[in-house]
Coordinates of C-alpha atoms in Angstrom, one line a residue:
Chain A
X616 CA 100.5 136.9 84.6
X617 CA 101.2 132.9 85.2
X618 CA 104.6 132.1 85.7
X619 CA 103.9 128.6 84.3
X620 CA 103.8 128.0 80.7
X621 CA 102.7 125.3 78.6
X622 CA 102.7 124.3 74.8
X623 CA 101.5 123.7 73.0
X624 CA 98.4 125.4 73.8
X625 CA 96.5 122.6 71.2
X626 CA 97.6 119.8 70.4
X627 CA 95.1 117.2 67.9
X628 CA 96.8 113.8 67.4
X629 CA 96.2 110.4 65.5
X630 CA 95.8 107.2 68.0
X631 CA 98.8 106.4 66.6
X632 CA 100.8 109.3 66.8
X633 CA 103.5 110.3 69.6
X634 CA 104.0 114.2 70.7
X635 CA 105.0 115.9 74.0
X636 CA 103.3 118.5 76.3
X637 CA 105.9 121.2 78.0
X638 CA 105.7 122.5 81.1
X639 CA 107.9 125.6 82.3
X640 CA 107.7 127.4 85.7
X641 CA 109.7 130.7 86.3
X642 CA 108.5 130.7 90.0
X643 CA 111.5 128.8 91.6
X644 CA 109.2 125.9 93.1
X645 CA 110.6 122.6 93.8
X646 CA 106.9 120.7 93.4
X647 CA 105.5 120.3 89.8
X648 CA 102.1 118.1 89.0
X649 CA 100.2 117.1 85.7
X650 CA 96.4 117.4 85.6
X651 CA 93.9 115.8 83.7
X652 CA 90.6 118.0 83.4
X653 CA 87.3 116.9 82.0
X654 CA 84.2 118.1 80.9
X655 CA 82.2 118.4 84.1
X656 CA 84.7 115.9 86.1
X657 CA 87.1 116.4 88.7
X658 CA 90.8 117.4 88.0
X659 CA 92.7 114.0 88.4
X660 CA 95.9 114.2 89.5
X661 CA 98.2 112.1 87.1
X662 CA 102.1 112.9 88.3
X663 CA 103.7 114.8 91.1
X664 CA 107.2 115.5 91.0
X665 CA 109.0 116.7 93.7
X666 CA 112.9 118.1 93.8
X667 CA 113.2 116.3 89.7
X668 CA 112.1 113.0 91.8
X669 CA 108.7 111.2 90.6
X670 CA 106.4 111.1 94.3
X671 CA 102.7 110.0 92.6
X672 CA 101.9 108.2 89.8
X673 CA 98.0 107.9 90.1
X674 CA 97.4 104.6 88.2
X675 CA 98.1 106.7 85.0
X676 CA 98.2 104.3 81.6
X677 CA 101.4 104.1 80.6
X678 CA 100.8 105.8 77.0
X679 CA 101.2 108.4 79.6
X680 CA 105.3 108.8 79.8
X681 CA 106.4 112.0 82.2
X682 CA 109.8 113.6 82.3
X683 CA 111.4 115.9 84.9
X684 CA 114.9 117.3 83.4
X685 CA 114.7 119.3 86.0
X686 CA 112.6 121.5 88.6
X687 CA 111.4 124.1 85.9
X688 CA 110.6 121.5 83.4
X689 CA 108.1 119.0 83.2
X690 CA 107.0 116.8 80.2
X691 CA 104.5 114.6 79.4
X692 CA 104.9 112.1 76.6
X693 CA 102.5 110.8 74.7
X694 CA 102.1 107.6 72.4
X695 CA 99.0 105.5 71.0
X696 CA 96.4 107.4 73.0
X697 CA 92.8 106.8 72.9
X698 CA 89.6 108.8 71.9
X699 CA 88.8 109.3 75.8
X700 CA 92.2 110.9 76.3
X701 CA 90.9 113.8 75.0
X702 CA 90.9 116.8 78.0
X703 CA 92.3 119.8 78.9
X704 CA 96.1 119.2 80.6
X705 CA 97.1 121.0 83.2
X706 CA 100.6 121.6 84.1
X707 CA 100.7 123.1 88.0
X708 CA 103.9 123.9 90.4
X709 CA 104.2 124.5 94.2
X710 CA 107.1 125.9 96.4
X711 CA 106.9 122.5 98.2
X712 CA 105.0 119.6 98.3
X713 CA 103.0 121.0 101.7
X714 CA 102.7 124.4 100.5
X715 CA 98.4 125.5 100.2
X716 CA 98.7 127.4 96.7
X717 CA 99.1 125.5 93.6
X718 CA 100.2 127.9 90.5
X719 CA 98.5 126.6 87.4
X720 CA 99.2 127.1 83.8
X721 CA 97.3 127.2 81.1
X722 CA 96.5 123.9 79.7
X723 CA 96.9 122.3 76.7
X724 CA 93.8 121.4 75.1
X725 CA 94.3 117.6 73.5
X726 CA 92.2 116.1 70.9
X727 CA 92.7 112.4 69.9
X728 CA 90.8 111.4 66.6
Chain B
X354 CA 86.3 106.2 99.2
X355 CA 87.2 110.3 98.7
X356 CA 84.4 112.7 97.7
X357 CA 83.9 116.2 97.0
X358 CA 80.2 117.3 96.2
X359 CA 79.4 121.0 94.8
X360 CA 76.8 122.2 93.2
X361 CA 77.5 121.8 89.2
X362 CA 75.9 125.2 88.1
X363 CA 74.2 128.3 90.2
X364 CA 73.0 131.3 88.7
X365 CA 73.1 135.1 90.1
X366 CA 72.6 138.4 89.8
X367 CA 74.9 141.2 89.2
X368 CA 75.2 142.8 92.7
X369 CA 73.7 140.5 94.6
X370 CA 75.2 137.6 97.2
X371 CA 75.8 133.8 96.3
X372 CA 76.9 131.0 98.4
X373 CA 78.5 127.9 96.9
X374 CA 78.7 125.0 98.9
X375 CA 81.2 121.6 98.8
X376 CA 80.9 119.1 101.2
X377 CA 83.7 116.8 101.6
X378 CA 84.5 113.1 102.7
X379 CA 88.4 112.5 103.3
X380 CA 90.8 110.6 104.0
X381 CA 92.6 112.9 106.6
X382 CA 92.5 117.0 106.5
X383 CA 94.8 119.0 106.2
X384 CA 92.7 122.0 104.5
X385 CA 90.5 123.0 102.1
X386 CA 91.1 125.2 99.0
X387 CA 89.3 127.8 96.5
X388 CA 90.2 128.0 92.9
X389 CA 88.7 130.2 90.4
X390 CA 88.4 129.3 87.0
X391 CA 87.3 131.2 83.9
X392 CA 86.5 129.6 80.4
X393 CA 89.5 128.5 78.5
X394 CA 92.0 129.8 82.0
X395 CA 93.9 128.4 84.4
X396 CA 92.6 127.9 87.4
X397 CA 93.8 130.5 90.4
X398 CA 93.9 130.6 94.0
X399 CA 91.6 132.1 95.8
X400 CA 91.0 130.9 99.8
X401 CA 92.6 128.6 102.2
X402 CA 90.7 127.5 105.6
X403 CA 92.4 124.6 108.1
X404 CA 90.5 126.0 110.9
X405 CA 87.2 126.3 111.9
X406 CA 85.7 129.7 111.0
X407 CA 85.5 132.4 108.3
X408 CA 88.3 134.0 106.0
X409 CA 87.6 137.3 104.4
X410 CA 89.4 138.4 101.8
X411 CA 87.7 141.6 99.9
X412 CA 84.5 140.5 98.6
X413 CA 85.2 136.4 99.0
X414 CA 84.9 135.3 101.9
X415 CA 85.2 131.6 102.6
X416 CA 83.9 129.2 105.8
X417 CA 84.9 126.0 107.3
X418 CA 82.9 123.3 109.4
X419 CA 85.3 120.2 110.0
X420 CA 83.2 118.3 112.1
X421 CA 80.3 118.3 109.6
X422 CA 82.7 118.4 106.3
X423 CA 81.7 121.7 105.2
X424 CA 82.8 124.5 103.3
X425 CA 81.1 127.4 101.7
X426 CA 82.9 130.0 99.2
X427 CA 80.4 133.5 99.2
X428 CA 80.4 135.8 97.4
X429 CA 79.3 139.6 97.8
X430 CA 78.9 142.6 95.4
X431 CA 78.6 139.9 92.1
X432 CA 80.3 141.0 88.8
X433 CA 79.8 140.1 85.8
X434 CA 83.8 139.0 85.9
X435 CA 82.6 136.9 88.5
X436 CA 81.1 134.7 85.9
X437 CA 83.5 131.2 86.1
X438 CA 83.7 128.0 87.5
X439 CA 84.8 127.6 91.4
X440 CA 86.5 124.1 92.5
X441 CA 86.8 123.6 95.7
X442 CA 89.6 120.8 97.2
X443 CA 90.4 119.3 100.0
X444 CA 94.0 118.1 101.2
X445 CA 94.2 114.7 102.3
X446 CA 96.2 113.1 104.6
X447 CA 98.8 112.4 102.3
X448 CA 99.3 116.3 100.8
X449 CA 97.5 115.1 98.0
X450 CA 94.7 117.3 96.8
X451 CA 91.5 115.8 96.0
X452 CA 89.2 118.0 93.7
X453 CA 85.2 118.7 93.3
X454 CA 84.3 118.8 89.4
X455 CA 83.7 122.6 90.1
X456 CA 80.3 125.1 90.1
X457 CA 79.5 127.1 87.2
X458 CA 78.6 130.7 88.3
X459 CA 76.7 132.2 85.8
X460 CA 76.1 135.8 86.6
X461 CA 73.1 137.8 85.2
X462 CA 73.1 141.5 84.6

């Protein structure tokens, strides 16, 4: 059993709508990263958050909004997205930022019409 | 630039041995990872290699070359619950992971 969580587990949204992805780890890590995964592409790292404190923001759009409350909770935001947006998201946490194994959850599956 | 290459599909037989490559082209190394994937899953951990050499673990094994920027993930004794993708990624200089788009194992009874 994962001891990361995400929800919703689908999500479809209007280009013009705004909703949220949650992330929740139960692990005690102090590293937490969103994903983007695509049909037959690379996962593509988007955020990395380390101790609440943003580390990485891969040239993400900024329809792209994350939130760290703190280190069991991770958010993504979400406003005006675009058809191509559409992907799995991954929500992933680590004890540390060095640490080799990456716990993943889920996903949320997003569709943007 | 960074680049991961696997194979993007292999097929295999139930029982048999397969060997999925991923070559790799870095900035730095500071290892190379296994995840396992299954339709609709989360991916999950399955080797680590930093040095040169073979890790075993039950019927995965997984080997490292880091002067030619290889890897290979094999595996022995196929099940059918074998049957998933298998991303291999490499840990830059920076910590940052940088991923292959995965191999699709599909295994054949």
């Amino acid at each position: 059993e994962t001891g990361v969580t995400q929800t919703p587990r689908h999500l479809v949204m209007g280009m013009t709508n705004k909703k949220s992805l949650k992330c929740e780890q139960h692990l005690g890590h102090n590293a937490m990263y969103w994903y983007k995964q695509s049909a037959k592409k690379p996962l593509e790292l988007m955020f990395v958050y380390n101790f609440k404190e943003q580390t990485e923001n891969n040239s993400v759009p900024s329809r792209f909004s994350p939130e760290c409350p703190n280190s069991s909770h991770l958010f993504l935001h979400l406003h005006t997205l675009q058809p191509e947006d559409s992907a799995l998201y991954l929500c992933a946490s680590s004890q540390g930022l060095d640490t080799y194994e990456q716990y993943f959850g889920p996903g949320t599956r997003l569709t943007v019409t | 630039g960074q680049n991961i290459d696997q194979p993007t599909e292999m097929t295999a037989t139930e029982g048999a041995i397969v060997q999925i490559n991923c070559t790799y082209q870095t900035s730095g190394f500071n290892g190379l990872f296994w995840y396992q994937q299954h339709a609709g899953e989360a991916p999950t951990f399955l080797s680590y290699n930093v040095l040169d050499g073979l890790e075993e673990k039950g019927r995965f094994s997984s080997f490292l070359s880091r002067s030619k920027g290889y890897s290979y993930l094999l595996l022995k004794e196929l099940q059918m619950k074998d049957s998933a993708s298998y991303l291999c990624a490499v840990r830059d200089s920076n910590y940052q992971l940088i991923w292959g788009a995965g191999t699709k194992l599909i295994i054949k009874p």
